[in-house]
XYZ file of C-alpha atoms in Angstrom:
350
model
C -63.820 -55.638 -100.828
C -67.680 -55.781 -100.806
C -69.446 -54.706 -97.780
C -73.024 -55.569 -96.822
C -75.484 -53.227 -96.131
C -75.937 -54.354 -92.543
C -72.241 -54.077 -91.829
C -72.296 -50.470 -93.284
C -75.350 -49.367 -90.945
C -73.262 -51.168 -87.756
C -70.206 -49.472 -88.690
C -72.145 -45.908 -89.107
C -73.490 -46.637 -85.633
C -70.583 -47.390 -83.843
C -68.515 -44.581 -85.369
C -71.258 -42.126 -84.068
C -71.009 -43.601 -80.414
C -67.325 -43.280 -80.648
C -67.603 -39.704 -81.462
C -70.319 -39.050 -78.936
C -68.079 -40.646 -76.099
C -65.120 -38.368 -77.051
C -67.206 -35.382 -76.981
C -68.656 -36.519 -73.421
C -65.153 -37.436 -72.042
C -63.625 -34.172 -73.435
C -66.654 -32.366 -71.645
C -66.123 -34.167 -68.316
C -62.480 -33.810 -68.247
C -61.928 -30.486 -69.691
C -65.055 -28.418 -69.526
C -67.700 -27.540 -67.069
C -68.615 -31.145 -66.075
C -65.271 -31.401 -64.313
C -66.810 -29.908 -61.103
C -69.454 -32.491 -61.555
C -67.165 -35.328 -61.790
C -65.106 -34.246 -59.078
C -68.453 -33.943 -56.726
C -69.319 -37.408 -57.693
C -65.948 -38.542 -57.112
C -66.081 -36.915 -53.342
C -69.383 -38.379 -52.710
C -68.017 -41.530 -53.930
C -64.946 -41.475 -51.532
C -67.230 -40.047 -48.626
C -69.516 -42.860 -48.987
C -66.664 -45.278 -48.991
C -65.242 -43.610 -45.847
C -68.227 -44.129 -44.003
C -68.575 -47.470 -44.973
C -64.669 -48.408 -43.935
C -64.489 -45.847 -41.069
C -61.442 -44.047 -42.496
C -61.578 -40.131 -41.980
C -63.860 -37.945 -43.931
C -62.451 -34.685 -46.076
C -59.139 -36.600 -46.665
C -57.164 -33.870 -48.635
C -55.646 -35.067 -51.728
C -51.566 -36.004 -51.609
C -50.350 -32.691 -53.435
C -52.900 -30.324 -51.243
C -51.636 -32.309 -48.219
C -48.071 -31.694 -49.248
C -48.692 -28.007 -50.016
C -50.510 -27.299 -46.628
C -48.011 -29.247 -44.559
C -45.246 -27.223 -46.271
C -46.925 -24.104 -45.930
C -47.508 -25.016 -42.108
C -44.075 -26.011 -41.576
C -42.909 -22.708 -43.170
C -45.216 -20.701 -41.284
C -44.114 -22.631 -38.012
C -40.311 -22.322 -39.043
C -40.944 -18.418 -39.808
C -42.437 -18.329 -36.505
C -39.907 -20.037 -34.519
C -37.247 -18.312 -36.544
C -38.678 -15.015 -35.649
C -38.837 -15.804 -31.885
C -35.318 -17.209 -31.930
C -34.185 -13.825 -33.652
C -36.333 -11.947 -31.007
C -34.703 -13.843 -28.230
C -30.928 -13.303 -29.803
C -31.958 -9.879 -29.967
C -33.208 -9.554 -26.458
C -30.019 -11.715 -25.439
C -27.547 -9.553 -27.281
C -29.294 -6.308 -25.726
C -29.065 -7.794 -22.517
C -25.505 -8.708 -23.008
C -24.779 -4.961 -24.428
C -26.529 -3.523 -21.271
C -24.517 -5.561 -18.861
C -21.125 -4.987 -20.839
C -21.996 -1.218 -20.874
C -22.821 -1.330 -16.858
C -20.005 -3.479 -16.257
C -17.645 -0.744 -18.221
C -19.502 2.104 -16.437
C -18.744 0.210 -12.957
C -15.302 -0.249 -13.832
C -14.802 3.213 -15.004
C -16.617 4.487 -11.874
C -14.447 2.525 -9.831
C -11.252 3.333 -11.304
C -12.486 6.692 -11.148
C -13.452 6.990 -7.622
C -10.845 4.826 -6.195
C -7.216 6.202 -7.218
C -6.497 7.681 -3.950
C -7.078 4.390 -2.146
C -5.060 2.558 -4.466
C -2.102 5.189 -4.087
C -2.591 5.311 -0.367
C -2.418 1.703 -0.342
C 0.512 1.461 -2.593
C 2.349 4.159 -0.228
C 1.403 2.465 2.702
C 2.454 -0.856 1.309
C 5.851 0.767 0.481
C 6.382 2.521 3.768
C 5.629 -0.735 5.754
C 8.216 -2.499 3.389
C 10.824 0.557 4.035
C 10.059 -0.271 7.832
C 10.134 -3.769 7.751
C 13.401 -3.828 5.563
C 15.101 -1.861 8.089
C 16.749 -4.182 10.502
C 19.302 -2.078 11.974
C 20.343 -0.992 15.492
C 20.048 2.586 15.753
C 19.162 5.585 17.516
C 15.576 7.350 16.239
C 15.578 10.100 13.972
C 13.804 13.566 14.305
C 11.435 12.754 11.419
C 10.136 9.616 13.262
C 7.626 9.121 15.909
C 9.432 9.741 19.157
C 8.798 10.764 22.438
C 12.622 10.800 24.021
C 14.931 13.481 22.606
C 16.779 13.016 19.395
C 19.515 14.337 17.405
C 18.981 17.695 15.265
C 15.706 18.701 17.225
C 15.413 21.212 19.888
C 14.774 20.319 23.423
C 12.954 22.567 26.025
C 15.489 24.070 28.054
C 15.487 27.359 30.632
C 18.352 28.962 31.872
C 20.968 31.822 31.493
C 24.336 31.633 29.193
C 27.187 33.913 30.062
C 30.329 34.712 28.087
C 33.137 34.045 30.341
C 35.763 34.361 27.263
C 35.209 36.473 24.148
C 37.247 33.825 21.953
C 40.827 32.442 22.094
C 42.102 35.857 20.706
C 39.396 38.287 21.881
C 37.479 37.757 18.253
C 34.021 37.423 19.991
C 31.549 34.368 20.357
C 29.447 33.978 17.254
C 25.455 33.304 17.945
C 24.487 31.365 14.817
C 21.144 31.720 13.150
C 21.283 28.055 12.243
C 22.616 25.090 14.809
C 25.987 24.600 13.098
C 29.510 26.256 13.607
C 29.670 28.281 10.432
C 31.524 31.634 9.784
C 31.206 34.842 11.773
C 30.096 36.389 8.398
C 27.627 34.259 7.472
C 24.521 36.250 6.710
C 21.967 36.044 9.525
C 24.932 35.621 12.398
C 26.051 37.688 15.384
C 29.051 38.135 17.346
C 28.891 38.852 20.886
C 31.956 39.746 23.033
C 30.182 39.865 26.621
C 26.872 39.595 28.141
C 24.261 37.260 29.634
C 21.543 35.679 27.133
C 18.276 33.879 28.146
C 18.158 30.385 26.935
C 14.781 28.912 25.889
C 16.094 25.535 24.605
C 19.035 23.594 23.093
C 19.978 21.012 20.511
C 22.285 18.229 20.160
C 23.720 18.844 16.821
C 26.754 16.753 15.202
C 30.401 17.988 15.538
C 33.014 15.625 13.863
C 30.469 12.994 13.641
C 29.543 13.110 17.365
C 26.807 14.930 19.485
C 27.526 18.539 20.363
C 25.413 20.769 22.675
C 24.303 24.065 21.601
C 22.244 26.597 23.468
C 19.396 28.466 21.742
C 18.603 31.780 22.711
C 14.811 33.058 23.253
C 15.495 35.413 20.290
C 16.585 32.191 18.025
C 20.297 32.266 17.970
C 22.385 29.165 18.646
C 25.504 29.426 20.692
C 28.216 26.789 21.900
C 27.731 25.251 25.201
C 31.918 24.783 25.601
C 32.748 25.807 29.176
C 36.019 27.520 27.847
C 33.558 30.213 26.630
C 30.227 30.038 28.322
C 29.021 29.519 31.603
C 25.595 28.185 31.942
C 23.064 28.064 34.802
C 19.771 26.114 34.314
C 16.764 27.299 36.354
C 15.670 23.760 36.633
C 17.520 20.181 36.602
C 15.851 16.821 37.157
C 19.139 15.551 39.072
C 22.340 16.887 40.349
C 24.662 17.277 37.009
C 27.939 15.060 37.294
C 30.852 15.988 34.779
C 32.756 12.876 36.053
C 30.041 10.747 34.591
C 31.331 11.950 31.043
C 33.911 9.833 29.184
C 34.659 5.972 28.502
C 33.525 3.078 30.447
C 34.138 -0.837 29.768
C 37.786 -0.758 28.632
C 39.396 -2.313 31.170
C 36.895 -5.209 31.529
C 36.498 -8.280 29.553
C 32.844 -7.690 28.129
C 34.233 -6.345 24.461
C 31.886 -3.468 24.952
C 32.389 0.106 25.621
C 30.054 2.962 26.470
C 31.208 6.692 25.583
C 29.526 9.445 27.436
C 29.799 12.770 25.228
C 27.205 14.988 27.566
C 25.474 15.111 30.834
C 24.066 17.954 32.388
C 21.404 16.701 35.013
C 18.410 16.760 32.396
C 19.642 14.917 29.131
C 22.734 12.426 28.279
C 24.244 11.861 24.941
C 26.276 8.296 24.441
C 27.158 5.891 22.315
C 27.669 2.020 22.589
C 30.548 0.060 20.899
C 31.869 -3.379 19.996
C 35.523 -3.157 21.661
C 38.031 -5.212 19.987
C 41.125 -5.558 22.729
C 43.588 -6.903 20.300
C 43.041 -4.168 17.505
C 42.082 -1.441 20.106
C 39.003 -0.349 17.658
C 35.702 0.794 18.530
C 32.778 -0.270 16.168
C 29.527 1.766 16.866
C 26.539 -0.468 17.741
C 23.918 2.083 18.982
C 25.261 5.594 18.041
C 24.658 9.003 19.042
C 21.573 8.194 21.396
C 20.148 11.118 23.387
C 18.189 10.439 26.786
C 16.145 12.429 29.137
C 16.162 11.852 32.963
C 12.791 10.793 34.294
C 13.691 11.562 38.064
C 13.901 7.705 38.808
C 17.745 8.189 38.487
C 17.546 6.876 34.864
C 17.455 8.717 31.813
C 15.442 7.131 28.876
C 15.895 6.775 25.384
C 14.397 5.069 22.347
C 16.072 2.837 19.586
C 15.140 0.802 16.274
C 16.297 -2.763 16.631
C 16.731 -5.370 14.265
C 13.173 -6.667 14.512
C 12.194 -3.715 12.852
C 10.522 -2.090 15.572
C 11.147 1.026 18.011
C 11.828 0.119 21.215
C 13.058 1.903 24.836
C 16.035 1.667 27.008
C 17.360 3.520 29.908
C 20.837 4.581 31.098
C 21.818 5.158 34.844
C 25.075 6.154 36.654
C 26.422 4.866 40.349
C 28.749 6.637 42.248
C 31.497 3.920 43.509
C 33.822 4.537 46.490
C 36.790 2.327 47.433
C 37.393 0.947 44.185
C 39.810 1.638 41.074
C 37.135 3.222 39.564
C 34.883 6.120 40.384
C 31.631 5.570 38.259
C 29.595 2.765 37.039
C 27.280 3.003 33.911
C 24.100 0.484 33.914
C 22.444 0.568 30.157
C 19.243 -1.623 29.995
C 17.317 -2.561 26.670
C 13.658 -3.478 26.622
C 14.423 -5.753 23.799
C 17.874 -7.372 23.222
C 20.619 -5.641 21.561
C 22.944 -7.981 19.307
C 26.712 -7.588 20.025
C 29.707 -9.403 18.624
C 29.680 -11.317 21.937
C 26.387 -11.946 21.820
C 22.578 -10.426 22.588
C 22.382 -8.329 25.911
C 19.604 -6.748 27.494
C 21.755 -5.159 30.374
C 25.353 -3.863 30.251
C 27.084 -2.834 33.382
C 30.567 -1.216 33.294
C 32.879 1.172 35.071
C 35.042 3.982 34.023
């Protein structure tokens, strides 16, 4: 193809322009002209913002995202840090509370074992007492104001040997209130003499109360009138041997009172249910010791079915012109249950 001279000149000029524009473009995009281009664009944006009322200095999208991400990360880190500190604080407080609770529990359990033991013992004692709903005389190991079995009772007098045994073997003075052998260590045998008495005791002999005198030097001796005569220095009321015996057999009460001993200071007795058909005696209030108080009655104490301790009294009356000589009157502050029903008072004759 043939080209004209004008075409050649035009093509050359166009090529130079293209090369020049290419150099300028590369300079603006990749070279130092990039900053100038950005400033020119920023100026154009600010000018547009002023014309439209839009916020100036608006950050490029990528930079905004990075800034938001950085802010979120910072806030998240700060929040996480605060939550971590708060959780650590709570954990510390919880551990402190647990330690204090453990310490208080330990101190409480350390300081109060005796109270727990005392409470248990007290509860057991109350339970045992409330469980005991029997009618009975009080024991020596219980609180009491009247005399009881197996306990020394103040007494003052003189005991004199009037018979030196059935075969002259002598009278044994026992170291303990019991009829043990004459050769038991500590026992003494006397054949005669008078001995000062400082107290007396009701011990059990074949299941019933029997009186022994106690000398001022600590030996116990029988009170049997077959071997010993006794003179009391003081008596509350005149003793009456006729009072000793059974009351109620010939009456329809089905109750019998048996008096084992009476000496003007104390009385020992038992109250029974009596079955006339079978002729049997069943103890209701057994082996009671009473002490005269100067009113004609002797006072005693007993435990009743309500689980409580109560007081009663027993007295005797001489009767003339009847088929019997004595009458006994037993009064209970708390009614006692017999086979025929509860009774607050019993009056029987011998």
